[in-house]
Amino acid sequence: MALRLVDIYHPDADEALQLPDDTYDVLGHWTYAIDDEQRVDRVLLEVDETESFLDWVDETVRTEYRVVLQSVEATLPRPEVEDEEEADADDENEDVSVGRIGRAELYEYARDAANVSGYYYAMTALSVIVAAGGMLRDQTAVVIGAMVIAPLIGPNLALALGTTLGDTELLGRAGWANLAGV
């Protein structure tokens, strides 16, 4: 069971978040005052519920806030696991979850993949050299190896996600990274 720890930083004048009852399977909820001006609410959730919870936070918290999402490696005591019979009954009543990551996590991954850096240029140049050598020697396997070396899949994935979300900033970054790779 994959878990996420959601930290919600907001002004101390706000009260602690009042989580909706029975909407999310919250494994833990803690509230701390960081200083006189800021407070943090920490919520431990299963990964399947993270995206809908973040949407709820976006709709509910009306003041200036920042959300930090962390992957949880382990927790003690371990969360209780449902019996198979209960899980089968729940599956009939609910949509089947495929264990996907949230929109925010996917967006951050795509943004990082569309970065143009010295590493990006070096790996692209190396793949060009390897591909040219493979073509000169008529070796298909070497050309395929050059495609594996090239860091060009990340910007294309970012381009696809930017198109899907309608995010022009991500589209611009991904387009620039693709042009730099050419």
Short mmCIF file of N, CA and C in Angstrom, two decimals, residues 103 105-111 114 153-175:
data_model
loop_
_atom_site.label_atom_id
_atom_site.label_comp_id
_atom_site.label_asym_id
_atom_site.label_seq_id
_atom_site.Cartn_x
_atom_site.Cartn_y
_atom_site.Cartn_z
N ARG A 103 -2.21 14.02 -10.40
CA ARG A 103 -1.94 15.01 -11.44
C ARG A 103 -0.77 15.91 -11.07
N GLU A 105 1.81 15.25 -9.07
CA GLU A 105 3.08 14.51 -9.16
C GLU A 105 3.51 14.34 -10.61
N LEU A 106 2.55 14.01 -11.47
CA LEU A 106 2.83 13.82 -12.88
C LEU A 106 3.30 15.13 -13.52
N TYR A 107 2.69 16.23 -13.14
CA TYR A 107 3.07 17.54 -13.66
C TYR A 107 4.50 17.89 -13.27
N GLU A 108 4.88 17.65 -12.01
CA GLU A 108 6.25 17.95 -11.57
C GLU A 108 7.27 17.07 -12.30
N TYR A 109 6.93 15.81 -12.51
CA TYR A 109 7.82 14.92 -13.25
C TYR A 109 8.01 15.43 -14.68
N ALA A 110 6.92 15.83 -15.31
CA ALA A 110 7.00 16.31 -16.70
C ALA A 110 7.78 17.62 -16.78
N ARG A 111 7.59 18.49 -15.80
CA ARG A 111 8.34 19.76 -15.79
C ARG A 111 9.83 19.52 -15.66
N ALA A 114 11.39 18.20 -18.92
CA ALA A 114 11.51 19.16 -20.02
C ALA A 114 12.61 20.19 -19.77
N ILE A 153 12.75 11.45 -24.78
CA ILE A 153 11.40 10.98 -24.45
C ILE A 153 10.75 11.88 -23.41
N GLY A 154 11.55 12.42 -22.49
CA GLY A 154 11.00 13.28 -21.44
C GLY A 154 10.29 14.52 -21.98
N PRO A 155 10.94 15.29 -22.86
CA PRO A 155 10.25 16.45 -23.42
C PRO A 155 8.99 16.09 -24.22
N ASN A 156 9.00 14.94 -24.88
CA ASN A 156 7.81 14.52 -25.63
C ASN A 156 6.67 14.16 -24.68
N LEU A 157 6.99 13.51 -23.55
CA LEU A 157 5.95 13.22 -22.56
C LEU A 157 5.41 14.52 -21.96
N ALA A 158 6.31 15.48 -21.70
CA ALA A 158 5.88 16.77 -21.18
C ALA A 158 5.01 17.51 -22.19
N LEU A 159 5.34 17.39 -23.47
CA LEU A 159 4.54 18.00 -24.52
C LEU A 159 3.13 17.39 -24.55
N ALA A 160 3.05 16.07 -24.42
CA ALA A 160 1.75 15.40 -24.40
C ALA A 160 0.93 15.82 -23.19
N LEU A 161 1.56 15.88 -22.01
CA LEU A 161 0.83 16.28 -20.81
C LEU A 161 0.41 17.75 -20.88
N GLY A 162 1.28 18.61 -21.39
CA GLY A 162 0.93 20.02 -21.54
C GLY A 162 -0.24 20.21 -22.49
N THR A 163 -0.29 19.41 -23.55
CA THR A 163 -1.41 19.47 -24.48
C THR A 163 -2.69 19.00 -23.81
N THR A 164 -2.59 17.91 -23.04
CA THR A 164 -3.76 17.37 -22.36
C THR A 164 -4.31 18.33 -21.33
N LEU A 165 -3.43 18.97 -20.56
CA LEU A 165 -3.87 19.88 -19.51
C LEU A 165 -4.14 21.29 -20.02
N GLY A 166 -3.69 21.59 -21.24
CA GLY A 166 -3.85 22.93 -21.78
C GLY A 166 -2.93 23.93 -21.10
N ASP A 167 -1.77 23.47 -20.66
CA ASP A 167 -0.81 24.30 -19.94
C ASP A 167 0.21 24.86 -20.92
N THR A 168 0.08 26.14 -21.24
CA THR A 168 0.95 26.74 -22.25
C THR A 168 2.39 26.86 -21.78
N GLU A 169 2.60 27.05 -20.46
CA GLU A 169 3.98 27.14 -19.95
C GLU A 169 4.70 25.81 -20.15
N LEU A 170 4.04 24.71 -19.81
CA LEU A 170 4.65 23.38 -19.99
C LEU A 170 4.84 23.08 -21.47
N LEU A 171 3.89 23.50 -22.31
CA LEU A 171 4.04 23.31 -23.76
C LEU A 171 5.26 24.06 -24.28
N GLY A 172 5.47 25.27 -23.82
CA GLY A 172 6.62 26.06 -24.25
C GLY A 172 7.94 25.43 -23.82
N ARG A 173 8.01 24.98 -22.56
CA ARG A 173 9.23 24.34 -22.06
C ARG A 173 9.53 23.06 -22.84
N ALA A 174 8.49 22.25 -23.07
CA ALA A 174 8.67 20.99 -23.78
C ALA A 174 9.03 21.24 -25.24
N GLY A 175 8.40 22.22 -25.86
CA GLY A 175 8.73 22.55 -27.25
C GLY A 175 10.17 23.03 -27.38
#
